[in-house]
PDB file of C-alpha atoms in Angstrom:
ATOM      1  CA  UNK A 150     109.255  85.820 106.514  1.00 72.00           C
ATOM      2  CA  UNK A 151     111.401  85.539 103.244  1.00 77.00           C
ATOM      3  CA  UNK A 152     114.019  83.764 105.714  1.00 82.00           C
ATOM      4  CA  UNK A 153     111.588  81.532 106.929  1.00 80.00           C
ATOM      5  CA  UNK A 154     110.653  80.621 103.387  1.00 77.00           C
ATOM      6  CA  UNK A 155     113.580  80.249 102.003  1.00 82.00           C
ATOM      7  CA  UNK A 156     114.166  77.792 104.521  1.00 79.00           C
ATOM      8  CA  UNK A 157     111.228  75.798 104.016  1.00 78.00           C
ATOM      9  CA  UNK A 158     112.050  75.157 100.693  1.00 78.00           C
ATOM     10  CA  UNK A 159     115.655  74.266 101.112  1.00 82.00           C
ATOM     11  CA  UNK A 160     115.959  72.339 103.751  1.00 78.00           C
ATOM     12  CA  UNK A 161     114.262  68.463 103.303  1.00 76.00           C
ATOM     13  CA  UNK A 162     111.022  67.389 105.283  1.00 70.00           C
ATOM     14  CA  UNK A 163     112.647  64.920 106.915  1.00 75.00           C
ATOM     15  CA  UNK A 164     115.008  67.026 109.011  1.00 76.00           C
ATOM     16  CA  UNK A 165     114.511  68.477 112.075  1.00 80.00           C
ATOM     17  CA  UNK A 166     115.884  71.603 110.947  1.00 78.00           C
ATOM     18  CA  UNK A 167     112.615  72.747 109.148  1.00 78.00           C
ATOM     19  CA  UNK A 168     111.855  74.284 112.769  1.00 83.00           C
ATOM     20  CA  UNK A 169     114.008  76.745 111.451  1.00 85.00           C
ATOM     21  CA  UNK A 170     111.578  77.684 108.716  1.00 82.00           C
ATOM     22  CA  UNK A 171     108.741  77.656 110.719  1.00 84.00           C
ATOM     23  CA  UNK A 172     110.181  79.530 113.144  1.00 87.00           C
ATOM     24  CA  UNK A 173     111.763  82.180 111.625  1.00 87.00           C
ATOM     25  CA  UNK A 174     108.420  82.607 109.214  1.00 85.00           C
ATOM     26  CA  UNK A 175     106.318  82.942 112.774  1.00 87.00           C
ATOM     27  CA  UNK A 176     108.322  85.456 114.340  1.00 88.00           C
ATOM     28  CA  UNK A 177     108.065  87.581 110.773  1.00 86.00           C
ATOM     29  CA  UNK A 178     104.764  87.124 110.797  1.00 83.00           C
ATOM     30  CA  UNK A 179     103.745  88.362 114.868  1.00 87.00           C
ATOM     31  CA  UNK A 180     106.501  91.195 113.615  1.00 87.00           C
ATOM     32  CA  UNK A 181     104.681  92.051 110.854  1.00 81.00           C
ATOM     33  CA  UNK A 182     101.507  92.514 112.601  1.00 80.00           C
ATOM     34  CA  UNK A 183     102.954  94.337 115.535  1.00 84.00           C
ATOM     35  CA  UNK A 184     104.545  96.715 113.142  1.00 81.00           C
ATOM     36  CA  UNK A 185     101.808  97.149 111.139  1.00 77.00           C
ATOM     37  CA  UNK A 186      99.223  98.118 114.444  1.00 76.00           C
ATOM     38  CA  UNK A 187     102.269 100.589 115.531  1.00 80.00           C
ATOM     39  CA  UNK A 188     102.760 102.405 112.016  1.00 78.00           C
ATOM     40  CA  UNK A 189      98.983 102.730 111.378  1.00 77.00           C
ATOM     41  CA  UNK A 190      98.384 105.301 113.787  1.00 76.00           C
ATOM     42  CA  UNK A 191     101.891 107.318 112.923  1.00 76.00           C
ATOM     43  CA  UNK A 192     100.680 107.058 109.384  1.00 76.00           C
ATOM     44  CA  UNK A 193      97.024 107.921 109.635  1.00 75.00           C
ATOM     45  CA  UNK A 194      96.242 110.360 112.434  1.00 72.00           C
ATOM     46  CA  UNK A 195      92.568 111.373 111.032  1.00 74.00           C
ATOM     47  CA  UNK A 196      90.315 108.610 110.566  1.00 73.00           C
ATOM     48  CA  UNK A 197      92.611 106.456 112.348  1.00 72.00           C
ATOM     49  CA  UNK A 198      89.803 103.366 112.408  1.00 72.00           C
ATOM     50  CA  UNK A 199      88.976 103.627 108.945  1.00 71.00           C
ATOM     51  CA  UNK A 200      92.532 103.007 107.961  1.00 71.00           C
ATOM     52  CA  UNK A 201      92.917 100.287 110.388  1.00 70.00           C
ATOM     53  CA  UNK A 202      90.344  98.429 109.493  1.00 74.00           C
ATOM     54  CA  UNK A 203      90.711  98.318 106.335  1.00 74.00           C
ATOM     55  CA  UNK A 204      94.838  96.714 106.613  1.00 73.00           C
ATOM     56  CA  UNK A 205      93.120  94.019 108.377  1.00 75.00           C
ATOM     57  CA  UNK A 206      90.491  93.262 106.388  1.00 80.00           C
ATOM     58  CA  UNK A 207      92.360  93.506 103.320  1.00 76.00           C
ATOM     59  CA  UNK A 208      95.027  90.928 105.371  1.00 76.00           C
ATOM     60  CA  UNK A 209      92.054  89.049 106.237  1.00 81.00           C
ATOM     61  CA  UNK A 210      91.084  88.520 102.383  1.00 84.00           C
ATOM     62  CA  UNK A 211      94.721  88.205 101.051  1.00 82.00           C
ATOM     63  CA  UNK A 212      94.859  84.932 103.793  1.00 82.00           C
ATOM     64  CA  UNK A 213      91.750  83.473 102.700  1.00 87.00           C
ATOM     65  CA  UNK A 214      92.738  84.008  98.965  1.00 85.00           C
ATOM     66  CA  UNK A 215      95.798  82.662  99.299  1.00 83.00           C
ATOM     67  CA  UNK A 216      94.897  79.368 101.085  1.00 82.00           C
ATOM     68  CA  UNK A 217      92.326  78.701  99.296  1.00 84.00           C
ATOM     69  CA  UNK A 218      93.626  79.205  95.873  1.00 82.00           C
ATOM     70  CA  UNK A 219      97.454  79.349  96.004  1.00 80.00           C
ATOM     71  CA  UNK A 220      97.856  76.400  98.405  1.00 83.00           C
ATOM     72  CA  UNK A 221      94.852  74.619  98.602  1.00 83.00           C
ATOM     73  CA  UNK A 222      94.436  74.691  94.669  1.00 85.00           C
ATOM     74  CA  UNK A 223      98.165  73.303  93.993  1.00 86.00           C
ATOM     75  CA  UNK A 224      98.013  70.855  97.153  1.00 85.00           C
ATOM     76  CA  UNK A 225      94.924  69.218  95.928  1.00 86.00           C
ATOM     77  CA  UNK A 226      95.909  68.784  92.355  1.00 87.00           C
ATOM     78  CA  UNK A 227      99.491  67.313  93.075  1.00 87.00           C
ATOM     79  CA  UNK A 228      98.111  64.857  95.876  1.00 87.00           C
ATOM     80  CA  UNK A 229      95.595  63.714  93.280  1.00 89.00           C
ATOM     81  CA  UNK A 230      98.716  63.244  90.391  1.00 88.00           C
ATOM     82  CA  UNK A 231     100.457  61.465  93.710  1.00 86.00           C
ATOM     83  CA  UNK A 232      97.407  59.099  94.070  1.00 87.00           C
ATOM     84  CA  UNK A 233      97.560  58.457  90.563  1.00 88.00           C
ATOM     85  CA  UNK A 234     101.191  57.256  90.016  1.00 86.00           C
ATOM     86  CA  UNK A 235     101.148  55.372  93.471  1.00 86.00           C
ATOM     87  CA  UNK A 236      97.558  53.856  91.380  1.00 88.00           C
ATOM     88  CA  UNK A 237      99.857  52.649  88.366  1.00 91.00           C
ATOM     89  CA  UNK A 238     102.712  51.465  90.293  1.00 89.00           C
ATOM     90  CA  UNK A 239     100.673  49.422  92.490  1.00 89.00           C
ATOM     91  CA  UNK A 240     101.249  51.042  95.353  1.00 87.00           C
ATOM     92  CA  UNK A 241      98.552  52.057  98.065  1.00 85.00           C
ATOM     93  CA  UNK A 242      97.806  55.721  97.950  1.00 82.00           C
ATOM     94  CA  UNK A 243      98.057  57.873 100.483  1.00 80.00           C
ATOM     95  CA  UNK A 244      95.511  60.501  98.958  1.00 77.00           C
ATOM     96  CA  UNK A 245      93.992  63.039 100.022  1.00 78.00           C
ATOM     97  CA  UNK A 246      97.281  63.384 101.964  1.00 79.00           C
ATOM     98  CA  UNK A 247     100.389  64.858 100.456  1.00 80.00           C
ATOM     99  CA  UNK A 248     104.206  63.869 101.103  1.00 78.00           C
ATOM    100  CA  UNK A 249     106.883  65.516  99.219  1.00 78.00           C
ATOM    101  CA  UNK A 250     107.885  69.187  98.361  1.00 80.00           C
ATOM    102  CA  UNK A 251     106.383  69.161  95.245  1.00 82.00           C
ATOM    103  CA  UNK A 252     103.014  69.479  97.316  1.00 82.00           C
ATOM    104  CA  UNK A 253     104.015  72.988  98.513  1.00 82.00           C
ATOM    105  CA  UNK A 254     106.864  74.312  96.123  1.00 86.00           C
ATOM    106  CA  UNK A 255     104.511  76.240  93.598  1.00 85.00           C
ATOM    107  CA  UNK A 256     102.825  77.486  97.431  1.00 83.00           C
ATOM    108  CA  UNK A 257     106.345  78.485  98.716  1.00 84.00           C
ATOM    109  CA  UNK A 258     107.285  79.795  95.844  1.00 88.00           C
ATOM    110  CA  UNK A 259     103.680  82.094  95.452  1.00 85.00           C
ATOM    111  CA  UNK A 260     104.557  83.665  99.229  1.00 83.00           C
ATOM    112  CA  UNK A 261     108.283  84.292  98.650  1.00 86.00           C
ATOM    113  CA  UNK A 262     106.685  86.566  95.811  1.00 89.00           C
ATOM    114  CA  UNK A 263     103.848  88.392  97.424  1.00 86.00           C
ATOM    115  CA  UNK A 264     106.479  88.527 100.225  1.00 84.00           C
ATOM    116  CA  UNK A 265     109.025  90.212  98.230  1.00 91.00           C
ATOM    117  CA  UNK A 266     106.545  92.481  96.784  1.00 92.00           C
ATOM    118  CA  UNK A 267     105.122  93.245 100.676  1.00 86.00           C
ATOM    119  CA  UNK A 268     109.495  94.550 101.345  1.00 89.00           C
ATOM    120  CA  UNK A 269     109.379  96.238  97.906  1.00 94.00           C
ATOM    121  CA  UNK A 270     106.118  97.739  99.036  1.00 90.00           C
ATOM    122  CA  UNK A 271     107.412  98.674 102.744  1.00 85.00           C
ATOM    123  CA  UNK A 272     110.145 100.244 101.062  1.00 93.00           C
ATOM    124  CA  UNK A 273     108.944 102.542  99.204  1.00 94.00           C
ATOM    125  CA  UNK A 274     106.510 103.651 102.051  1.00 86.00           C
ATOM    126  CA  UNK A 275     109.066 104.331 104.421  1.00 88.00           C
ATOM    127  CA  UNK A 276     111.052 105.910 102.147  1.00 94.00           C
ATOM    128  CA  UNK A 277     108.138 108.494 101.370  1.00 93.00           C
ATOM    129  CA  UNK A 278     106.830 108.826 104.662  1.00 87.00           C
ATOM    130  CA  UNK A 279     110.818 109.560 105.913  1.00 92.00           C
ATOM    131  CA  UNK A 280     110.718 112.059 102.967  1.00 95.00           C
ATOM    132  CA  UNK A 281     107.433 113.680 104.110  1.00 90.00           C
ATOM    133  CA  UNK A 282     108.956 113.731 108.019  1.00 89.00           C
ATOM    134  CA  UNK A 283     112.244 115.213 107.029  1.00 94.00           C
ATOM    135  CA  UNK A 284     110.564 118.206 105.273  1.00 95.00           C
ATOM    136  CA  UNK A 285     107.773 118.676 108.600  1.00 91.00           C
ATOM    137  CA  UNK A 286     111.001 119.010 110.927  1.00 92.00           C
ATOM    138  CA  UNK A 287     112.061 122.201 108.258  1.00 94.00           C
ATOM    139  CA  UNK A 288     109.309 123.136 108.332  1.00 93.00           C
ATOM    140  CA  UNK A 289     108.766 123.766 112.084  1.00 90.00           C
ATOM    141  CA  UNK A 290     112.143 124.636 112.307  1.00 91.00           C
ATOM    142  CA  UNK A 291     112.100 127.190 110.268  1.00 92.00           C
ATOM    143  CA  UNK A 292     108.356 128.218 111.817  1.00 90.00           C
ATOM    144  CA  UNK A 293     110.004 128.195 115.255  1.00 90.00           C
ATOM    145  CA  UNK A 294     113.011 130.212 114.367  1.00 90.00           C
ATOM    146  CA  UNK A 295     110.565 132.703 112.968  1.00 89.00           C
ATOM    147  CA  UNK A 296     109.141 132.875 116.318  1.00 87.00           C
ATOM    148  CA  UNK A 297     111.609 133.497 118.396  1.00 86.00           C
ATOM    149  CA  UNK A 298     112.649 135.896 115.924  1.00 87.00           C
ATOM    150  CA  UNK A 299     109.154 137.499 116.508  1.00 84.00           C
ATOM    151  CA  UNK A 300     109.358 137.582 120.093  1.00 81.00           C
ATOM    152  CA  UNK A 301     113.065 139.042 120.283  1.00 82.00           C
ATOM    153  CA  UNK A 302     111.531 142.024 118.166  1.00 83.00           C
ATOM    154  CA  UNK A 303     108.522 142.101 120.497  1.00 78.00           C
ATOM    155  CA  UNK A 304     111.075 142.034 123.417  1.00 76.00           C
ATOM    156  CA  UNK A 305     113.376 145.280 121.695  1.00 78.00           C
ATOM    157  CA  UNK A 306     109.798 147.431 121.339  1.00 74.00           C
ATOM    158  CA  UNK A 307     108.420 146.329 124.640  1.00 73.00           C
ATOM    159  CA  UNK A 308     111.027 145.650 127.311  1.00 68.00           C
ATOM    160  CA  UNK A 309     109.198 143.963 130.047  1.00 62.00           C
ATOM    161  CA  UNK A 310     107.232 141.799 128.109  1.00 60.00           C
ATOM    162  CA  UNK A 311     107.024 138.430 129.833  1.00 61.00           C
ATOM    163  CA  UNK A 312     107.887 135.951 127.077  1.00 57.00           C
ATOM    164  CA  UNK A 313     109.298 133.096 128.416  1.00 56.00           C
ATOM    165  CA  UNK A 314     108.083 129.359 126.484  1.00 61.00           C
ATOM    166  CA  UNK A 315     105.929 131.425 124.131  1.00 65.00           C
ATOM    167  CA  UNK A 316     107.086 130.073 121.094  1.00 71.00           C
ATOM    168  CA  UNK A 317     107.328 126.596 122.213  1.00 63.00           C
ATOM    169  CA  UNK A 318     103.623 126.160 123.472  1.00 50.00           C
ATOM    170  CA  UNK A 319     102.603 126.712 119.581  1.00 48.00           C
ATOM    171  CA  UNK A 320     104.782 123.947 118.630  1.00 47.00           C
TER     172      UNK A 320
END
């Protein structure tokens, strides 16, 4: 998505090229929704529903909040300074429409940050979550090697005992 924006705000409106931006801010967005219904239930095992609900619902509030006041707010206010210049140069105004960038710089410029927080955010998550997988796998490692350990012992005292997969159906 930062792509995408990045590319919104460089390249000009005119351009075909802004396809680019839209595009690439799309397919970050259906990514980041995909990803985010696949890591929920790796994250939260217990109370998977509560968990879930609540990412969209708090995604759900973030989009209203940020139409309404980081675009809408800003795209309002700079087609109504647009109406009145084009009032004092004569012109006709256009208003309630807005052409230009400056309409949706301060916009851009709002998601690029609450984007870069979301990677900063994502970050640190995987990182803590690869931390808290990393030290499971000792753990059952070490669990299973005690195990087998276990069994070989049980195996020395008791020669016949029939101990095939047993340490691998606890695990």
């Amino acid at each position: 998505m930062v792509i995408g924006l990045i590319f919104l705000l460089a390249l000009p409106l005119e351009s075909k090229a802004i396809v680019i931006g839209f595009f690439f801010d799309s397919f970050g967005n259906g990514f980041s929704w995909a990803c985010t219904a696949l890591t929920i239930r790796a994250l939260f095992a217990k109370d998977i529903g509560k968990h879930y609900n609540f990412m969209y619902v708090g995604a759900f509030i973030a989009v209203i909040a940020l139409n309404r006041f980081g675009y809408g707010e800003n795209y309002d206010r700079q087609a109504k300074l647009n109406r009145d210049a084009d009032l004092a140069a004569g012109r006709t105004p256009i208003y309630p429409r807005c052409a230009g960038k400056k309409c949706v710089t301060n916009s851009m410029v709002i998601l690029l940050c609450v984007n870069a927080t979301a990677i900063v955010g994502s970050t640190w998550l995987h990182l803590r979550y690869r931390r808290f997988v990393l030290k499971r796998r000792v753990e059952c490692t070490v669990e299973l090697e005690n195990c087998r350990l276990d069994v070989q012992q049980a195996e020395n005292v008791q020669p016949g005992l029939n101990s095939v997969n047993m340490c691998s159906e606890t695990h």
